[in-house]
Coordinates of C-alpha atoms in Angstrom, one line a residue:
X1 CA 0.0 0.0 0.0
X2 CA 0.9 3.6 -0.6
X3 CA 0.3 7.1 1.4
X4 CA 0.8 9.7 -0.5
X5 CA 0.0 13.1 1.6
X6 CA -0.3 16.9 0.3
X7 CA 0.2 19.7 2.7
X8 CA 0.6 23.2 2.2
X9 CA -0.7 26.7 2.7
X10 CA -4.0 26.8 3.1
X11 CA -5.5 28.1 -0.2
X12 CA -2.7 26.4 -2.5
X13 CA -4.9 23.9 -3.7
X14 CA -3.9 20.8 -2.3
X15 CA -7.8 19.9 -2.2
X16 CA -7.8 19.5 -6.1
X17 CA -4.4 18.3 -6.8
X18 CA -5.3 15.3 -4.1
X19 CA -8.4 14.6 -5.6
X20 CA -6.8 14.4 -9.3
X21 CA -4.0 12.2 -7.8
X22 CA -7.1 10.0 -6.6
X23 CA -8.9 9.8 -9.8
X24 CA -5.7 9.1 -11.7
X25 CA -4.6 6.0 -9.5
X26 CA -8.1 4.5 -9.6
X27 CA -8.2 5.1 -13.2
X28 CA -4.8 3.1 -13.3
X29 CA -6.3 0.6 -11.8
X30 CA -5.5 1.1 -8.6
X31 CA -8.2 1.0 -6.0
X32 CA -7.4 4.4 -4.0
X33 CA -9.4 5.9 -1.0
X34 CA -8.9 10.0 -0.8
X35 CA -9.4 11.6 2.5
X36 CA -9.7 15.0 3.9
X37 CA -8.4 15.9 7.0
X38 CA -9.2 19.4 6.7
X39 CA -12.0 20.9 8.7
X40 CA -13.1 23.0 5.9
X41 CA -13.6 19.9 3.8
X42 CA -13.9 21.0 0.1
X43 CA -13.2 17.3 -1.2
X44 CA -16.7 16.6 -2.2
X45 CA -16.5 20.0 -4.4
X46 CA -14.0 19.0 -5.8
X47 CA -15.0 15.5 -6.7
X48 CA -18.6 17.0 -7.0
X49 CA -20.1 14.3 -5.1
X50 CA -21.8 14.0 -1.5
X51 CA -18.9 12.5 1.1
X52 CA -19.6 11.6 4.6
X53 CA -17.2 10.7 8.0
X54 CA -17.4 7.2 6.7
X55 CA -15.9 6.1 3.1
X56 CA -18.2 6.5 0.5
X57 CA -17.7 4.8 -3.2
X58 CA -17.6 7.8 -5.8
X59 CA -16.5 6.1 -9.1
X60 CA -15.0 2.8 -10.1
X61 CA -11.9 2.1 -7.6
X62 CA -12.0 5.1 -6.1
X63 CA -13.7 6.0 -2.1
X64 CA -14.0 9.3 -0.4
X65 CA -13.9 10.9 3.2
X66 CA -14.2 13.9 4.8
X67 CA -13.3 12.8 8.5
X68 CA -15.4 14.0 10.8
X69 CA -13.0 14.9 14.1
X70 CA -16.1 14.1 16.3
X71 CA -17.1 10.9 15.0
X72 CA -13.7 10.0 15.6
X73 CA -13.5 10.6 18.6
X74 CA -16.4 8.5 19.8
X75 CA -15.2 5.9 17.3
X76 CA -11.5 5.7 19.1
X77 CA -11.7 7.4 22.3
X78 CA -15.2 7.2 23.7
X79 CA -14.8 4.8 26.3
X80 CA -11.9 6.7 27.4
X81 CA -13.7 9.5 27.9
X82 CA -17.0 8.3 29.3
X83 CA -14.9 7.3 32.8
X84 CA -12.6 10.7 32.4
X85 CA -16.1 12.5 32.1
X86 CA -18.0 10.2 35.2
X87 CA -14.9 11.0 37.1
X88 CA -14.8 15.1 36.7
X89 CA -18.7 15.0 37.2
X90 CA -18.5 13.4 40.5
X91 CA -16.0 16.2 41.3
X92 CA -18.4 18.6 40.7
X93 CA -17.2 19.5 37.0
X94 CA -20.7 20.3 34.8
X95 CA -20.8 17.2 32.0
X96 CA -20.8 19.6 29.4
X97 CA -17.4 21.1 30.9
X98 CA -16.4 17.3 31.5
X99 CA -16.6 16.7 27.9
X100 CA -14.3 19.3 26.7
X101 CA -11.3 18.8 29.2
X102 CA -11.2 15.2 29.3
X103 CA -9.9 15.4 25.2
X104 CA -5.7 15.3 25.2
X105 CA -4.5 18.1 23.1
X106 CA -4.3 17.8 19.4
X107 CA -6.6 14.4 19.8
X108 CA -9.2 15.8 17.9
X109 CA -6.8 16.1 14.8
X110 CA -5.4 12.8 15.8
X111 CA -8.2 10.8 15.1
X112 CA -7.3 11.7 11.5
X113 CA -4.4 9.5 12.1
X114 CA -6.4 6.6 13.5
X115 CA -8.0 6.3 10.1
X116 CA -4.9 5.5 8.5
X117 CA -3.9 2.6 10.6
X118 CA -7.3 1.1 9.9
X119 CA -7.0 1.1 5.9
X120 CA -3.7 -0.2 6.6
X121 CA -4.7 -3.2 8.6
X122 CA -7.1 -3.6 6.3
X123 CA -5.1 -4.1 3.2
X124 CA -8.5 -3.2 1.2
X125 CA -6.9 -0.6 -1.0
X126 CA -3.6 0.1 -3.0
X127 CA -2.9 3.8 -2.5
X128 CA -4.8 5.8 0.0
X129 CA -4.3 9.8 -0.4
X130 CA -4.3 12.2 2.2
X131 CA -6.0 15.7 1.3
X132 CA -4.2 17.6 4.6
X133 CA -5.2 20.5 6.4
X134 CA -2.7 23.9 6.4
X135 CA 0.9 23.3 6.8
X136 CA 0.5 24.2 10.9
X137 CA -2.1 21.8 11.5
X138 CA -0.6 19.5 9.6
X139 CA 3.1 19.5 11.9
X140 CA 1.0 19.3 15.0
X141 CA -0.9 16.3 14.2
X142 CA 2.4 14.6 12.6
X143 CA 4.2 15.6 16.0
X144 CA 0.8 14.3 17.6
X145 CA 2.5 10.5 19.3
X146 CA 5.3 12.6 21.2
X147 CA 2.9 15.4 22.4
X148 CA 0.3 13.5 23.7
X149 CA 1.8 11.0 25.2
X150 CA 4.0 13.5 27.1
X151 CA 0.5 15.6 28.5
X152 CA -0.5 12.0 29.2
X153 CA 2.6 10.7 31.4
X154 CA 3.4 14.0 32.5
X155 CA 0.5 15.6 33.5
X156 CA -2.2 13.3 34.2
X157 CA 0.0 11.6 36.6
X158 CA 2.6 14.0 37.9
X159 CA 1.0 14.5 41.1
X160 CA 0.1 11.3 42.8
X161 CA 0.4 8.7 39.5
X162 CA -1.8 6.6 37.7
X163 CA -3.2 5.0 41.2
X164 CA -4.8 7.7 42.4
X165 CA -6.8 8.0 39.4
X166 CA -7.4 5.0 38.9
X167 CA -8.9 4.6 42.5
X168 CA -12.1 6.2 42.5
X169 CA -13.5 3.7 40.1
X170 CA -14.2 1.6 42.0
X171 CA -16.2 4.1 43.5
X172 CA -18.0 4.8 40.2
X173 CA -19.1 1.1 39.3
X174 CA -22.4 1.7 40.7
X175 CA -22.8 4.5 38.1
X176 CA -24.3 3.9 35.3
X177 CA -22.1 5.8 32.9
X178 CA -18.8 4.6 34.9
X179 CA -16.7 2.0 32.9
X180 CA -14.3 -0.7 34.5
X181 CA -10.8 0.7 34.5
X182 CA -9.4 -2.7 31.9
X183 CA -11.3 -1.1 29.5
X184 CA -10.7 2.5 29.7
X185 CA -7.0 2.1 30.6
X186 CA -6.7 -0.6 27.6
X187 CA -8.0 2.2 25.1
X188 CA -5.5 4.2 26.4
X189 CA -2.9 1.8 25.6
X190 CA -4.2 0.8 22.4
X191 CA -4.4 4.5 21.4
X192 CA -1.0 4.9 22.1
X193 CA 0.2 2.0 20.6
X194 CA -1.9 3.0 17.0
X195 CA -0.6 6.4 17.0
X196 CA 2.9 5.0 17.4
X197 CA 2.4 2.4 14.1
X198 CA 1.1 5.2 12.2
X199 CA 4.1 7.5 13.1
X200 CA 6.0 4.1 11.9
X201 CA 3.9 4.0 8.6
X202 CA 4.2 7.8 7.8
X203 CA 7.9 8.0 8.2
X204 CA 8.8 4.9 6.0
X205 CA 9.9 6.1 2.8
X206 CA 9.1 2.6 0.7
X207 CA 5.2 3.3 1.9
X208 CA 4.5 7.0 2.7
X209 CA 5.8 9.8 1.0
X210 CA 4.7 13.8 1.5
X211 CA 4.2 16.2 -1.1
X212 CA 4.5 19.5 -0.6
X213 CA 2.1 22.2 -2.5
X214 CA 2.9 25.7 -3.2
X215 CA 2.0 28.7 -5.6
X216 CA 4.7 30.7 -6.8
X217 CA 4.4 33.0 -4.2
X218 CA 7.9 34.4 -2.1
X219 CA 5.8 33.8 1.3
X220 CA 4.2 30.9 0.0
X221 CA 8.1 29.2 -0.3
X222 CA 8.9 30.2 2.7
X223 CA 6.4 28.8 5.0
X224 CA 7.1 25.5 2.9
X225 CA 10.6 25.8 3.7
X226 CA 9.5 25.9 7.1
X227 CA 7.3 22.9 6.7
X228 CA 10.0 21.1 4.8
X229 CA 12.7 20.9 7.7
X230 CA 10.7 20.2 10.4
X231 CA 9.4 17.1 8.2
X232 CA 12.5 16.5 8.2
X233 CA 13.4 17.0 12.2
X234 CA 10.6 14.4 12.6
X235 CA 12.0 11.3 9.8
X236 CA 9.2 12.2 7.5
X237 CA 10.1 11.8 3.4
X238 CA 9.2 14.2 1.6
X239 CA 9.8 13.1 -2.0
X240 CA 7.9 16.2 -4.2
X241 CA 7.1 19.9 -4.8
X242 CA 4.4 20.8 -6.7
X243 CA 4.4 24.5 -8.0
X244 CA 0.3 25.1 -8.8
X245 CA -1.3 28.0 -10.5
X246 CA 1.5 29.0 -12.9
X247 CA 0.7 31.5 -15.8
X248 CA 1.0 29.8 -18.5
X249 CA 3.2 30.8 -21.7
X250 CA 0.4 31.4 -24.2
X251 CA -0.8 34.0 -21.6
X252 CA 0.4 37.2 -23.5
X253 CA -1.9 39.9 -21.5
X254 CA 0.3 43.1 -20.7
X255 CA -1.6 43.0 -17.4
X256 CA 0.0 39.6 -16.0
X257 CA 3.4 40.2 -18.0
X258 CA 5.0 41.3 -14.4
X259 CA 2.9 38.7 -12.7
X260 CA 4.6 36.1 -14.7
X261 CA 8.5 37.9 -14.0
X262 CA 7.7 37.4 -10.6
X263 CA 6.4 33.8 -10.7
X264 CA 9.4 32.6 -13.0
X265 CA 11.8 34.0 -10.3
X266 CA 9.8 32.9 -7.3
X267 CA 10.1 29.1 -9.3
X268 CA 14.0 29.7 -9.7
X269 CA 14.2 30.5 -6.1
X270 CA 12.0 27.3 -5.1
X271 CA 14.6 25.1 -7.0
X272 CA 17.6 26.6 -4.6
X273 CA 15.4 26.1 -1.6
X274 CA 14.5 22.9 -2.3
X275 CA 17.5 21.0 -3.3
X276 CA 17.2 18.0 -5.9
X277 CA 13.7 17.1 -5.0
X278 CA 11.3 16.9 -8.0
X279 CA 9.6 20.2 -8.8
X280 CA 6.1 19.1 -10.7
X281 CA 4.1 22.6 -12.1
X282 CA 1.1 22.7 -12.7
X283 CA -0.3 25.3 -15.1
X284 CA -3.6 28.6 -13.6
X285 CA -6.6 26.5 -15.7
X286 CA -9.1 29.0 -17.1
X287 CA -11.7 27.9 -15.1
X288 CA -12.0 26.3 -11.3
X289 CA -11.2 22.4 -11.1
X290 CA -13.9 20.9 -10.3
X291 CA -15.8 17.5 -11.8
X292 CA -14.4 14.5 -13.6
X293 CA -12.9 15.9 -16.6
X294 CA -11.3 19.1 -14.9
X295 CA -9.6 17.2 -12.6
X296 CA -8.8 14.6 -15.5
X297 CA -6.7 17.8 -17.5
X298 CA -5.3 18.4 -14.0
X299 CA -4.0 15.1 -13.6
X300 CA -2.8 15.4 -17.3
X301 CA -0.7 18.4 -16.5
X302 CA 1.0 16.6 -13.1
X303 CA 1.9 13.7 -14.6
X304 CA 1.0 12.9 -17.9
X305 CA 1.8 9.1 -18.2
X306 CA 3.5 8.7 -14.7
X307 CA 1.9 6.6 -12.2
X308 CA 1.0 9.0 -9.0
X309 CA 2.0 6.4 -6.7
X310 CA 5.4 5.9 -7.5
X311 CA 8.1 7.1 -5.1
X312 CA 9.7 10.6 -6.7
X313 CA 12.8 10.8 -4.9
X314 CA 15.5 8.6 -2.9
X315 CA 16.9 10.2 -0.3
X316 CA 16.6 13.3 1.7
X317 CA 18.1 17.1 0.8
X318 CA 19.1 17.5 4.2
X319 CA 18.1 15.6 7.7
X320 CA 18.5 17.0 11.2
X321 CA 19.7 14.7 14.0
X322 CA 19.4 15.4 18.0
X323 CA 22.3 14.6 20.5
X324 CA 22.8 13.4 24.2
X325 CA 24.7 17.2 24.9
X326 CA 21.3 18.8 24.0
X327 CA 22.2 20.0 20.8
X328 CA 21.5 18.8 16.8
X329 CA 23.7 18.1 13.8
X330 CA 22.1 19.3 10.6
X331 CA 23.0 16.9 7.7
X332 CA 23.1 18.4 4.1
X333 CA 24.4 15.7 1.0
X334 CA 26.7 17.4 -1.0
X335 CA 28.4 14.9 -3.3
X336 CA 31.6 15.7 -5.2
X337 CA 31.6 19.4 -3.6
X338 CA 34.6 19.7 -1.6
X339 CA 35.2 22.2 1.5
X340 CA 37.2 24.8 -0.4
X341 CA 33.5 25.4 -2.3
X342 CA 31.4 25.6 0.1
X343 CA 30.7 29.1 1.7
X344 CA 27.7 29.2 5.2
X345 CA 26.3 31.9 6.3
X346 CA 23.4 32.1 8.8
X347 CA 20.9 34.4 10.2
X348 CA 18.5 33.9 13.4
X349 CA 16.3 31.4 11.9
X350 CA 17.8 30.5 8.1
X351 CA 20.8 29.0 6.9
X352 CA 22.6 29.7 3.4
X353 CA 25.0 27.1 1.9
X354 CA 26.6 28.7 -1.4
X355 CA 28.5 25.8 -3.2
X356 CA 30.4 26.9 -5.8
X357 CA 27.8 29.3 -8.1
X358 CA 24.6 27.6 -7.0
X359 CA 22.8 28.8 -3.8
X360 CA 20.7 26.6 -1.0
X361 CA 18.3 28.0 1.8
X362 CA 17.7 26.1 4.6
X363 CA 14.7 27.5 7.0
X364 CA 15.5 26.6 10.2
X365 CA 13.5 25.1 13.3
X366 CA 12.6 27.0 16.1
X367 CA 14.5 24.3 18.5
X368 CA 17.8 25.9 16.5
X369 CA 17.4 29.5 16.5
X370 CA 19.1 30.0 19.8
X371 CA 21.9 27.5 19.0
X372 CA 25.4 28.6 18.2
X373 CA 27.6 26.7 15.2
X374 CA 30.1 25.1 17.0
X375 CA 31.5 23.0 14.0
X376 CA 31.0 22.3 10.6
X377 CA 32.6 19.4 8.9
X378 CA 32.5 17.0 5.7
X379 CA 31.9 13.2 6.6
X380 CA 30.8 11.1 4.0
X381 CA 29.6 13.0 1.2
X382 CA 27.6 15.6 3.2
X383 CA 28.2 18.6 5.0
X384 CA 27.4 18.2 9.0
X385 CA 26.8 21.2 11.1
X386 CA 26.6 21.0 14.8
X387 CA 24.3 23.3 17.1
X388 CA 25.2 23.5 20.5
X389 CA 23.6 25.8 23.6
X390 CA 25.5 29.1 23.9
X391 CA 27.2 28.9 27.2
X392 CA 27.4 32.3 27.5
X393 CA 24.0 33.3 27.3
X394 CA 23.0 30.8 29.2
X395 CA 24.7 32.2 32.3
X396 CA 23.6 35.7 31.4
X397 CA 20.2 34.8 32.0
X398 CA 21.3 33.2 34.9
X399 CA 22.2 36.3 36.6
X400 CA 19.8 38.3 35.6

């Protein structure tokens, strides 16, 4: 089975380019499942029929969802939460009130992620693509397996451990919306445990891959810079960019003439920033995609006679690796370059590598900005940069 997943800024229209992706695999003969995990869901536009929380069969091969992040929840976490809920009530906590603290954080957009573990256990499809909500949403519900689980371990038992939560059951057995703790607790476990195979699944390269959507827009690139190293800091592969909504030649209007200046250097600039990863364009169609045969001509223009589901790339562009000191070693492949070509300079929260006359920006995460470069060194074909803690500042804040 294959994942294939679009992100991007909301508005780039990953909603069409994952639907066309769809309708091209099924059409290879591929049966595909295509599922929104936005919460303005615009999939069944798109596809111009009626989708529901619950896969629906659109056209030969090919299913739909839009999931619902409620459903979901009572689908995976219900059981959970009925005892989390009993328990706050009986502390005087209104139900209503119950409800709403007794969901972990991001949960809600993990149950997205629950999905995927089912079609995969499943084995009912070949390629299953992931329509994905705005690049922010998107990181927190791929970070979702470390998060939770810390607010889980951390803060649900800090203060006197699982025992004394798990005690007052007992009290609560002669309620009738009280559950016995083997199942609540097992949920738990088993929620855990799912979120952690789908981290597995997402950040194998040989089954999931992430493809990253963008307009030719300068602030457009850079928040899917942004996007692109922290995929990165957490093993995802991204193995695509897909430029969408450029002018196309025949378009010979004075009025877009410095439109299209722009958009050609905004694409030049997209190939520094994104290294050797394929850059797919997609032409600005005349009308809005939307229907069978629009999204047919759109699929046309991706990939003409490539299959959708193949990987794009081998490899990563750059990696970023944490240490035992605290600090990270970003990884860049440079084969054949040689030290004496290579030129770094770095601001706050970017990183430029100049090798020899071509140019590479690197957006960096926010766990790097108050590093320092201690070292910078080639080891096997690629350029390793360490970031450590600054010492120094460190014991300035100290004293203030």
């Amino acid at each position: 089975m294959r994942i294939i997943v679009h992100t991007g800024k909301g508005g780039v229209g990953k909603t069409s380019i994952s639907a066309a992706t769809a309708l091209r695999c099924a059409e290879m003969g591929l049966k595909t499942i295509v599922i929104s995990t936005d919460t303005a869901h615009s999939l069944s536009d798109s596809l111009e029929k009626s989708i529901g929380p619950e896969p629906v069969e659109l056209y030969p091969n090919l299913w739909g969802q839009e999931v619902d992040a409620r459903y979901s929840m009572d689908k995976y976490w219900g059981t959970f939460q009925k005892y989390m809920v009993a328990l706050f009530s009986r502390q005087g906590v209104e139900d209503i009130v119950a409800e709403e603290v007794t969901i972990l954080p991001g949960l809600e957009e993990g149950a997205h992620l629950l999905w995927i573990n089912k079609y995969v256990e499943e084995g009912q499809f070949d390629v299953l693509i992931v329509d994905a909500a705005p690049t922010a949403e998107t990181l927190r519900l791929l970070s979702l397996p470390d998060v939770t689980r810390w607010w889980f371990e951390k803060i649900l038992t800090i203060t006197r451990g699982a025992a004394r939560i798990l005690r007052p059951i007992g009290r609560l057995m002669n309620r009738g919306d009280a559950v016995p703790d083997n199942d609540a607790w097992d949920q738990v476990n088993m929620l855990f445990a799912t979120l952690d195979k789908v981290r597995s699944l997402l950040t194998d390269p040989n089954m999931s891959s992430i493809r990253l959507v963008v307009n030719p827009e300068k602030m457009v690139i850079k928040e899917t810079q942004r996007t692109y190293t922290y995929l990165n800091l957490y093993g995802y592969a991204t193995d695509a960019i897909i430029c969408n909504r450029i002018i196309p030649p025949e378009v010979t209007d004075p009025y877009f003439a410095m439109w299209k200046a722009n958009q050609l250097e905004n694409i030049a600039f997209i190939g520094e920033a994104f290294g050797d990863l394929p850059l797919m364009k997609v032409p600005l169609f005349g009308q809005e995609v939307t229907g069978l045969e629009a999204l047919r001509r759109l699929a046309d223009a991706l990939y003409g006679d490539q299959n959708p589901a193949q990987k794009l790339f081998e490899g990563t562009t750059h990696r970023i690796e944490s240490n035992a000191e605290g600090g990270y070693t970003l990884i860049v492949p440079l084969p054949f370059a040689s030290k004496e070509d290579v030129d770094l300079y770095r601001s706050r929260d970017e990183l430029t590598l100049r090798v020899g006359p071509y140019r590479r920006n690197i957006v960096l995460p926010y766990a790097l900005w108050d590093l320092e470069i201690a070292d910078a060194k080639f080891e096997q074909s690629s350029l390793r940069i360490q970031f450590v803690k600054d010492e120094r500042r460190e014991v300035k804040q100290r004293v203030r």
